[in-house]
Amino acid sequence: MSAKIINGKKIAEELQNLLKKDVAALPSAIGLAIVQIGDDEASTIYVRNKLKAAAAVGINAVLHKFSEDVSQTKVSSLITKLNADPDVNGIIIQLPLPAHLDEETLLESIKPEKDVDGFHPLNIGRLQNGSDKALIAATPKGILYLLENCGIDLCGGNALIIGCSKIVGRPAGMLLLQKGCTVTLAHIHTKNLPELIKNADIIIAACGCPQTVKAEWVKQGAVLIDVGINRLNGKLCGDIEPAAIQKASFITPVPGGVGPMTVAMLLHNTYEAYLKQKQEKPTK
Ligand code: NAD
């Protein structure tokens, strides 16, 4: 058996095309502010992709760029200004930040209803409570979209999440729990990973370690979502051994799987934030 490849690029394009129509039908423009500090190479690529994708769906994305040595006060005053600007519906701070900046304070200073990355504690709490007011982090939201788009039955399945970062693993676990999965969160100190993998119907591999999930451990028919972006011998690879395709029922490729969905979901969150802001009273 060979797995069905989940074409994240195509699914993201379809979602963005739908979004483009919805955005065009709105009575006013949607604004997204992207705050970038420093010249981290990967961040610059991610920001460029976000700006390009936003323009393609008709969202006005504006980049606010600071030099590496910018002060906390200066970034904070920009966030205050963006929070108050009615033309700005979404605000993201591109991570990682230089070490001298207090990431937690800056992320918490974004108005929850403009927090389209879903990193504010209020949005994290709302996600945990299953509230539809939550803005949910784009990567886990994109993963759920892929699973549902492929018609995968989640209820009652054993889901193993490998890696429990605040931006991927933990929110992904919470979303799958709400869909009726029995969720296990594994991490760097987990001792029996091969056993957990053998028992998993759905695996979300998000640990950033090349080919951590060995094909020989994968259960026949398992659904494999590979979030990892790694380089091995100069080539891009995920956290799952490619030979696992022989055991899985569905698998995401790297690249072209989860990555494009993250950008599409960020735009979707911005659209959702706009709608919520027009219909609801602000929470802060
Ligand atoms: P992180 O570094 O914040 O967290 C990594 C997690 O994996 C931690 O919980 C750690 O304990 C765990 N871990 C590390 N090594 C492990 C191992 N050998 N076995 C089990 N657990 C292990 O990472 P992150 O920001 O969540 O990113 C994870 C990976 O996903 C990276 O490769 C990153 O580039 C990628 N990523 C991709 C997208 C996308 O859109 N495709 C988005 C975010 C992150």
mmCIF file of C-alpha atoms and ligand atoms in Angstrom:
data_model
loop_
_atom_site.group_PDB
_atom_site.id
_atom_site.type_symbol
_atom_site.label_atom_id
_atom_site.label_comp_id
_atom_site.label_asym_id
_atom_site.label_seq_id
_atom_site.Cartn_x
_atom_site.Cartn_y
_atom_site.Cartn_z
ATOM 1 C CA MET A 1 0.000 0.000 0.000
ATOM 2 C CA SER A 2 1.152 3.537 -0.716
ATOM 3 C CA ALA A 3 -0.348 6.548 1.033
ATOM 4 C CA LYS A 4 -2.513 9.220 -0.525
ATOM 5 C CA ILE A 5 -0.434 12.395 -0.652
ATOM 6 C CA ILE A 6 -2.194 15.367 0.941
ATOM 7 C CA ASN A 7 -1.509 18.227 -1.460
ATOM 8 C CA GLY A 8 -1.336 21.163 0.967
ATOM 9 C CA LYS A 9 -0.266 23.564 -1.760
ATOM 10 C CA LYS A 10 -3.388 22.845 -3.828
ATOM 11 C CA ILE A 11 -5.735 22.864 -0.831
ATOM 12 C CA ALA A 12 -4.234 26.186 0.358
ATOM 13 C CA GLU A 13 -4.662 27.674 -3.125
ATOM 14 C CA GLU A 14 -8.307 26.602 -3.187
ATOM 15 C CA LEU A 15 -8.876 28.146 0.232
ATOM 16 C CA GLN A 16 -7.173 31.387 -0.835
ATOM 17 C CA ASN A 17 -9.348 31.552 -3.971
ATOM 18 C CA LEU A 18 -12.491 31.252 -1.837
ATOM 19 C CA LEU A 19 -11.101 33.858 0.542
ATOM 20 C CA LYS A 20 -10.392 36.230 -2.341
ATOM 21 C CA LYS A 21 -14.079 36.143 -3.329
ATOM 22 C CA ASP A 22 -15.214 36.671 0.281
ATOM 23 C CA VAL A 23 -12.786 39.566 0.776
ATOM 24 C CA ALA A 24 -13.930 41.224 -2.473
ATOM 25 C CA ALA A 25 -17.539 41.103 -1.247
ATOM 26 C CA LEU A 26 -16.807 43.029 1.977
ATOM 27 C CA PRO A 27 -17.917 46.650 2.316
ATOM 28 C CA SER A 28 -14.453 47.859 3.387
ATOM 29 C CA ALA A 29 -10.798 46.828 3.148
ATOM 30 C CA ILE A 30 -9.092 44.383 5.526
ATOM 31 C CA GLY A 31 -5.784 45.521 7.037
ATOM 32 C CA LEU A 32 -2.977 43.321 8.352
ATOM 33 C CA ALA A 33 0.100 44.765 10.083
ATOM 34 C CA ILE A 34 3.261 42.655 10.122
ATOM 35 C CA VAL A 35 5.969 43.687 12.575
ATOM 36 C CA GLN A 36 9.456 42.401 11.773
ATOM 37 C CA ILE A 37 12.531 43.086 13.860
ATOM 38 C CA GLY A 38 15.979 42.491 12.451
ATOM 39 C CA ASP A 39 17.038 40.664 9.303
ATOM 40 C CA ASP A 40 16.750 37.001 10.224
ATOM 41 C CA GLU A 41 16.906 35.224 6.861
ATOM 42 C CA ALA A 42 14.076 32.737 7.471
ATOM 43 C CA SER A 43 11.832 35.483 8.925
ATOM 44 C CA THR A 44 12.414 37.650 5.861
ATOM 45 C CA ILE A 45 11.301 34.784 3.600
ATOM 46 C CA TYR A 46 8.207 34.063 5.735
ATOM 47 C CA VAL A 47 7.267 37.763 5.821
ATOM 48 C CA ARG A 48 7.710 38.069 2.047
ATOM 49 C CA ASN A 49 5.431 35.043 1.521
ATOM 50 C CA LYS A 50 2.791 36.492 3.841
ATOM 51 C CA LEU A 51 2.833 39.884 2.079
ATOM 52 C CA LYS A 52 2.578 38.229 -1.333
ATOM 53 C CA ALA A 53 -0.272 35.923 -0.294
ATOM 54 C CA ALA A 54 -2.166 38.783 1.380
ATOM 55 C CA ALA A 55 -1.916 40.892 -1.784
ATOM 56 C CA ALA A 56 -3.181 37.945 -3.849
ATOM 57 C CA VAL A 57 -6.393 37.658 -1.788
ATOM 58 C CA GLY A 58 -6.928 41.426 -1.538
ATOM 59 C CA ILE A 59 -5.853 41.985 2.091
ATOM 60 C CA ASN A 60 -3.864 45.187 2.698
ATOM 61 C CA ALA A 61 -0.767 43.915 4.474
ATOM 62 C CA VAL A 62 1.747 46.501 5.665
ATOM 63 C CA LEU A 63 5.227 45.644 6.899
ATOM 64 C CA HIS A 64 6.580 47.601 9.889
ATOM 65 C CA LYS A 65 10.276 46.841 10.011
ATOM 66 C CA PHE A 66 12.673 47.715 12.825
ATOM 67 C CA SER A 67 16.412 47.261 13.115
ATOM 68 C CA GLU A 68 17.772 44.456 15.327
ATOM 69 C CA ASP A 69 18.613 46.857 18.197
ATOM 70 C CA VAL A 70 15.176 48.523 18.482
ATOM 71 C CA SER A 71 13.982 49.186 22.037
ATOM 72 C CA GLN A 72 11.012 47.472 23.687
ATOM 73 C CA THR A 73 9.370 50.901 24.150
ATOM 74 C CA LYS A 74 9.503 51.668 20.460
ATOM 75 C CA VAL A 75 7.913 48.350 19.469
ATOM 76 C CA SER A 76 5.313 48.733 22.242
ATOM 77 C CA SER A 77 4.267 52.168 21.027
ATOM 78 C CA LEU A 78 3.787 50.823 17.509
ATOM 79 C CA ILE A 79 1.572 48.024 18.874
ATOM 80 C CA THR A 80 -0.472 50.594 20.840
ATOM 81 C CA LYS A 81 -0.930 52.608 17.652
ATOM 82 C CA LEU A 82 -1.916 49.558 15.597
ATOM 83 C CA ASN A 83 -4.333 48.394 18.324
ATOM 84 C CA ALA A 84 -6.136 51.738 18.066
ATOM 85 C CA ASP A 85 -6.150 51.933 14.259
ATOM 86 C CA PRO A 86 -9.592 50.930 12.915
ATOM 87 C CA ASP A 87 -8.072 50.138 9.514
ATOM 88 C CA VAL A 88 -5.851 47.439 11.061
ATOM 89 C CA ASN A 89 -7.785 44.223 11.669
ATOM 90 C CA GLY A 90 -4.860 41.907 12.329
ATOM 91 C CA ILE A 91 -1.415 42.314 13.897
ATOM 92 C CA ILE A 92 1.421 39.811 13.841
ATOM 93 C CA ILE A 93 4.881 40.031 15.322
ATOM 94 C CA GLN A 94 7.225 37.826 13.315
ATOM 95 C CA LEU A 95 9.111 35.484 15.650
ATOM 96 C CA PRO A 96 11.789 34.864 16.816
ATOM 97 C CA LEU A 97 12.632 38.218 18.387
ATOM 98 C CA PRO A 98 16.101 39.422 19.345
ATOM 99 C CA ALA A 99 17.000 38.309 22.901
ATOM 100 C CA HIS A 100 16.790 41.801 24.463
ATOM 101 C CA LEU A 101 13.059 42.076 23.687
ATOM 102 C CA ASP A 102 10.397 40.665 26.009
ATOM 103 C CA GLU A 103 8.384 38.462 23.646
ATOM 104 C CA GLU A 104 5.676 37.560 26.165
ATOM 105 C CA THR A 105 4.910 41.194 27.021
ATOM 106 C CA LEU A 106 4.805 42.226 23.370
ATOM 107 C CA LEU A 107 2.531 39.349 22.331
ATOM 108 C CA GLU A 108 0.208 40.053 25.262
ATOM 109 C CA SER A 109 0.031 43.728 24.303
ATOM 110 C CA ILE A 110 -1.716 42.911 21.011
ATOM 111 C CA LYS A 111 -5.491 43.322 21.303
ATOM 112 C CA PRO A 112 -6.874 39.759 21.433
ATOM 113 C CA GLU A 113 -9.338 40.464 18.638
ATOM 114 C CA LYS A 114 -6.456 41.552 16.365
ATOM 115 C CA ASP A 115 -4.184 38.648 17.400
ATOM 116 C CA VAL A 116 -4.387 36.738 14.109
ATOM 117 C CA ASP A 117 -1.457 34.490 15.104
ATOM 118 C CA GLY A 118 -3.568 33.236 18.028
ATOM 119 C CA PHE A 119 -0.692 33.602 20.506
ATOM 120 C CA HIS A 120 -2.446 35.862 23.058
ATOM 121 C CA PRO A 121 -3.315 34.045 26.334
ATOM 122 C CA LEU A 122 -6.979 34.982 25.900
ATOM 123 C CA ASN A 123 -7.097 33.251 22.510
ATOM 124 C CA ILE A 124 -5.201 30.255 23.896
ATOM 125 C CA GLY A 125 -7.681 30.058 26.796
ATOM 126 C CA ARG A 126 -10.622 30.380 24.441
ATOM 127 C CA LEU A 127 -9.218 27.583 22.291
ATOM 128 C CA GLN A 128 -8.880 25.405 25.389
ATOM 129 C CA ASN A 129 -12.514 26.171 26.278
ATOM 130 C CA GLY A 130 -13.653 25.346 22.753
ATOM 131 C CA SER A 131 -15.004 28.894 22.325
ATOM 132 C CA ASP A 132 -15.768 30.014 18.793
ATOM 133 C CA LYS A 133 -14.412 33.447 19.761
ATOM 134 C CA ALA A 134 -10.863 32.042 19.685
ATOM 135 C CA LEU A 135 -8.415 33.087 17.007
ATOM 136 C CA ILE A 136 -6.459 29.849 16.551
ATOM 137 C CA ALA A 137 -2.772 29.583 15.626
ATOM 138 C CA ALA A 138 -2.448 29.176 11.866
ATOM 139 C CA THR A 139 -0.337 25.990 11.664
ATOM 140 C CA PRO A 140 -2.550 23.757 13.859
ATOM 141 C CA LYS A 141 -5.675 25.261 12.317
ATOM 142 C CA GLY A 142 -4.254 24.460 8.883
ATOM 143 C CA ILE A 143 -3.493 20.885 9.969
ATOM 144 C CA LEU A 144 -7.098 20.376 11.091
ATOM 145 C CA TYR A 145 -8.327 21.852 7.818
ATOM 146 C CA LEU A 146 -6.183 19.374 5.850
ATOM 147 C CA LEU A 147 -7.452 16.413 7.892
ATOM 148 C CA GLU A 148 -11.087 17.438 7.494
ATOM 149 C CA ASN A 149 -10.653 18.339 3.821
ATOM 150 C CA CYS A 150 -9.421 14.774 3.202
ATOM 151 C CA GLY A 151 -12.487 13.370 4.975
ATOM 152 C CA ILE A 152 -10.409 11.705 7.689
ATOM 153 C CA ASP A 153 -12.508 10.409 10.565
ATOM 154 C CA LEU A 154 -10.897 11.787 13.717
ATOM 155 C CA CYS A 155 -13.405 10.807 16.398
ATOM 156 C CA GLY A 156 -12.072 8.063 18.656
ATOM 157 C CA GLY A 157 -8.651 7.905 16.967
ATOM 158 C CA ASN A 158 -5.364 7.781 18.870
ATOM 159 C CA ALA A 159 -3.548 10.993 17.942
ATOM 160 C CA LEU A 160 0.120 11.370 18.741
ATOM 161 C CA ILE A 161 1.596 14.871 18.604
ATOM 162 C CA ILE A 162 5.394 14.844 18.613
ATOM 163 C CA GLY A 163 6.625 18.228 19.845
ATOM 164 C CA CYS A 164 4.601 20.406 22.177
ATOM 165 C CA SER A 165 5.523 23.975 21.343
ATOM 166 C CA LYS A 166 3.062 26.739 22.137
ATOM 167 C CA ILE A 167 2.566 27.538 18.443
ATOM 168 C CA VAL A 168 2.132 24.046 16.976
ATOM 169 C CA GLY A 169 2.003 20.975 19.222
ATOM 170 C CA ARG A 170 -0.111 22.183 22.142
ATOM 171 C CA PRO A 171 -2.848 23.919 20.101
ATOM 172 C CA ALA A 172 -2.871 20.977 17.640
ATOM 173 C CA GLY A 173 -3.438 18.633 20.600
ATOM 174 C CA MET A 174 -6.286 20.783 21.861
ATOM 175 C CA LEU A 175 -7.984 20.881 18.439
ATOM 176 C CA LEU A 176 -7.739 17.107 18.010
ATOM 177 C CA LEU A 177 -9.025 16.548 21.543
ATOM 178 C CA GLN A 178 -12.075 18.627 20.642
ATOM 179 C CA LYS A 179 -12.579 16.449 17.562
ATOM 180 C CA GLY A 180 -12.805 13.366 19.764
ATOM 181 C CA CYS A 181 -9.238 12.049 19.494
ATOM 182 C CA THR A 182 -7.390 10.488 22.406
ATOM 183 C CA VAL A 183 -4.365 12.758 22.373
ATOM 184 C CA THR A 184 -0.807 12.027 23.471
ATOM 185 C CA LEU A 185 1.712 14.876 23.503
ATOM 186 C CA ALA A 186 5.288 13.626 23.148
ATOM 187 C CA HIS A 187 8.430 15.715 23.562
ATOM 188 C CA ILE A 188 12.184 15.567 23.904
ATOM 189 C CA HIS A 189 11.972 13.721 27.273
ATOM 190 C CA THR A 190 9.445 11.133 26.090
ATOM 191 C CA LYS A 191 10.998 7.698 26.632
ATOM 192 C CA ASN A 192 8.822 5.305 24.654
ATOM 193 C CA LEU A 193 8.339 7.126 21.346
ATOM 194 C CA PRO A 194 8.485 3.960 19.140
ATOM 195 C CA GLU A 195 5.705 2.370 21.232
ATOM 196 C CA LEU A 196 3.575 5.508 21.044
ATOM 197 C CA ILE A 197 4.064 5.686 17.278
ATOM 198 C CA LYS A 198 3.069 2.017 16.862
ATOM 199 C CA ASN A 199 -0.215 2.765 18.656
ATOM 200 C CA ALA A 200 -1.077 6.000 16.795
ATOM 201 C CA ASP A 201 -3.809 6.318 14.168
ATOM 202 C CA ILE A 202 -2.856 9.951 13.500
ATOM 203 C CA ILE A 203 0.631 11.390 13.948
ATOM 204 C CA ILE A 204 1.442 15.095 13.888
ATOM 205 C CA ALA A 205 5.226 15.258 13.745
ATOM 206 C CA ALA A 206 6.330 18.733 14.858
ATOM 207 C CA CYS A 207 9.642 18.331 16.640
ATOM 208 C CA GLY A 208 12.036 19.784 14.085
ATOM 209 C CA CYS A 209 14.290 16.692 14.076
ATOM 210 C CA PRO A 210 14.872 15.043 10.703
ATOM 211 C CA GLN A 211 13.108 11.712 10.259
ATOM 212 C CA THR A 212 12.308 11.135 13.927
ATOM 213 C CA VAL A 213 9.331 8.970 12.941
ATOM 214 C CA LYS A 214 10.762 5.738 11.523
ATOM 215 C CA ALA A 215 8.721 3.888 8.907
ATOM 216 C CA GLU A 216 9.127 0.585 10.751
ATOM 217 C CA TRP A 217 7.251 1.991 13.800
ATOM 218 C CA VAL A 218 4.293 3.369 11.837
ATOM 219 C CA LYS A 219 1.006 1.490 12.138
ATOM 220 C CA GLN A 220 -0.471 0.265 8.849
ATOM 221 C CA GLY A 221 -3.025 2.825 7.614
ATOM 222 C CA ALA A 222 -1.941 5.651 9.947
ATOM 223 C CA VAL A 223 -2.452 9.294 8.915
ATOM 224 C CA LEU A 224 0.845 11.188 8.942
ATOM 225 C CA ILE A 225 1.105 14.984 9.118
ATOM 226 C CA ASP A 226 4.668 16.226 8.832
ATOM 227 C CA VAL A 227 5.172 19.758 10.166
ATOM 228 C CA GLY A 228 8.955 19.654 10.416
ATOM 229 C CA ILE A 229 11.145 21.732 8.141
ATOM 230 C CA ASN A 230 14.708 20.446 8.344
ATOM 231 C CA ARG A 231 17.801 20.146 6.213
ATOM 232 C CA LEU A 232 19.481 16.768 5.898
ATOM 233 C CA ASN A 233 22.550 16.423 3.657
ATOM 234 C CA GLY A 234 21.623 19.759 2.054
ATOM 235 C CA LYS A 235 18.075 18.634 1.226
ATOM 236 C CA LEU A 236 14.797 19.813 2.750
ATOM 237 C CA CYS A 237 13.083 17.104 4.784
ATOM 238 C CA GLY A 238 10.448 16.654 7.453
ATOM 239 C CA ASP A 239 10.262 14.842 10.795
ATOM 240 C CA ILE A 240 8.967 11.623 9.196
ATOM 241 C CA GLU A 241 11.054 9.079 7.321
ATOM 242 C CA PRO A 242 9.934 9.139 3.647
ATOM 243 C CA ALA A 243 9.603 5.320 3.581
ATOM 244 C CA ALA A 244 6.613 5.698 5.933
ATOM 245 C CA ILE A 245 4.580 6.402 2.788
ATOM 246 C CA GLN A 246 4.394 2.607 2.360
ATOM 247 C CA LYS A 247 2.575 2.177 5.679
ATOM 248 C CA ALA A 248 0.397 5.306 5.884
ATOM 249 C CA SER A 249 -3.082 5.876 4.457
ATOM 250 C CA PHE A 250 -2.466 9.641 4.105
ATOM 251 C CA ILE A 251 0.753 11.661 4.322
ATOM 252 C CA THR A 252 1.738 15.314 3.852
ATOM 253 C CA PRO A 253 4.839 16.055 1.773
ATOM 254 C CA VAL A 254 7.664 18.398 2.829
ATOM 255 C CA PRO A 255 7.627 20.901 1.223
ATOM 256 C CA GLY A 256 4.087 21.447 -0.086
ATOM 257 C CA GLY A 257 2.090 20.021 2.824
ATOM 258 C CA VAL A 258 1.532 21.934 6.053
ATOM 259 C CA GLY A 259 3.637 25.017 5.111
ATOM 260 C CA PRO A 260 1.286 26.569 2.497
ATOM 261 C CA MET A 261 -1.690 25.971 4.805
ATOM 262 C CA THR A 262 -0.081 28.073 7.539
ATOM 263 C CA VAL A 263 -0.046 31.155 5.303
ATOM 264 C CA ALA A 264 -3.584 30.503 4.025
ATOM 265 C CA MET A 265 -4.870 30.149 7.587
ATOM 266 C CA LEU A 266 -3.173 33.349 8.706
ATOM 267 C CA LEU A 267 -5.108 35.172 5.981
ATOM 268 C CA HIS A 268 -8.279 33.336 6.960
ATOM 269 C CA ASN A 269 -7.749 34.420 10.579
ATOM 270 C CA THR A 270 -7.375 38.028 9.423
ATOM 271 C CA TYR A 271 -10.654 37.768 7.527
ATOM 272 C CA GLU A 272 -12.297 36.180 10.583
ATOM 273 C CA ALA A 273 -10.890 38.930 12.834
ATOM 274 C CA TYR A 274 -12.366 41.573 10.520
ATOM 275 C CA LEU A 275 -15.803 39.922 10.689
ATOM 276 C CA LYS A 276 -15.641 39.596 14.476
ATOM 277 C CA GLN A 277 -14.575 43.224 14.871
ATOM 278 C CA LYS A 278 -17.495 44.417 12.777
ATOM 279 C CA GLN A 279 -20.020 42.306 14.682
ATOM 280 C CA GLU A 280 -18.723 42.221 18.252
ATOM 281 C CA LYS A 281 -17.706 44.670 20.933
ATOM 282 C CA PRO A 282 -13.942 44.683 21.535
ATOM 283 C CA THR A 283 -12.730 42.596 24.494
ATOM 284 C CA LYS A 284 -10.058 45.048 25.639
HETATM 285 P P1 NAD B 1 10.052 24.105 18.966
HETATM 286 O O1 NAD B 1 11.515 24.016 18.822
HETATM 287 O O2 NAD B 1 9.434 25.287 19.605
HETATM 288 O O3 NAD B 1 9.545 22.814 19.757
HETATM 289 C C1 NAD B 1 10.005 21.541 19.437
HETATM 290 C C2 NAD B 1 9.271 20.526 20.283
HETATM 291 O O4 NAD B 1 9.704 19.236 19.853
HETATM 292 C C3 NAD B 1 9.550 20.598 21.771
HETATM 293 O O5 NAD B 1 8.367 20.312 22.474
HETATM 294 C C4 NAD B 1 10.595 19.488 21.996
HETATM 295 O O6 NAD B 1 10.513 18.939 23.298
HETATM 296 C C5 NAD B 1 10.179 18.476 20.946
HETATM 297 N N1 NAD B 1 11.285 17.648 20.463
HETATM 298 C C6 NAD B 1 12.478 18.070 19.982
HETATM 299 N N2 NAD B 1 13.213 17.008 19.602
HETATM 300 C C7 NAD B 1 12.449 15.908 19.809
HETATM 301 C C8 NAD B 1 12.655 14.521 19.599
HETATM 302 N N3 NAD B 1 13.782 14.055 19.096
HETATM 303 N N4 NAD B 1 11.660 13.662 19.934
HETATM 304 C C9 NAD B 1 10.496 14.122 20.445
HETATM 305 N N5 NAD B 1 10.248 15.441 20.660
HETATM 306 C C10 NAD B 1 11.228 16.318 20.358
HETATM 307 O O7 NAD B 1 9.484 23.840 17.509
HETATM 308 P P2 NAD B 1 8.251 24.441 16.656
HETATM 309 O O8 NAD B 1 8.386 25.902 16.540
HETATM 310 O O9 NAD B 1 6.965 23.858 17.134
HETATM 311 O O10 NAD B 1 8.608 23.788 15.240
HETATM 312 C C11 NAD B 1 8.756 22.401 15.073
HETATM 313 C C12 NAD B 1 9.079 22.112 13.625
HETATM 314 O O11 NAD B 1 7.988 22.528 12.812
HETATM 315 C C13 NAD B 1 10.295 22.875 13.082
HETATM 316 O O12 NAD B 1 10.944 22.064 12.122
HETATM 317 C C14 NAD B 1 9.681 24.085 12.415
HETATM 318 O O13 NAD B 1 10.495 24.600 11.379
HETATM 319 C C15 NAD B 1 8.418 23.480 11.853
HETATM 320 N N6 NAD B 1 7.321 24.424 11.675
HETATM 321 C C16 NAD B 1 6.709 24.386 10.475
HETATM 322 C C17 NAD B 1 5.644 25.225 10.239
HETATM 323 C C18 NAD B 1 4.963 25.162 8.913
HETATM 324 O O14 NAD B 1 4.151 26.033 8.628
HETATM 325 N N7 NAD B 1 5.240 24.148 8.101
HETATM 326 C C19 NAD B 1 5.199 26.100 11.223
HETATM 327 C C20 NAD B 1 5.827 26.096 12.464
HETATM 328 C C21 NAD B 1 6.894 25.229 12.682
#
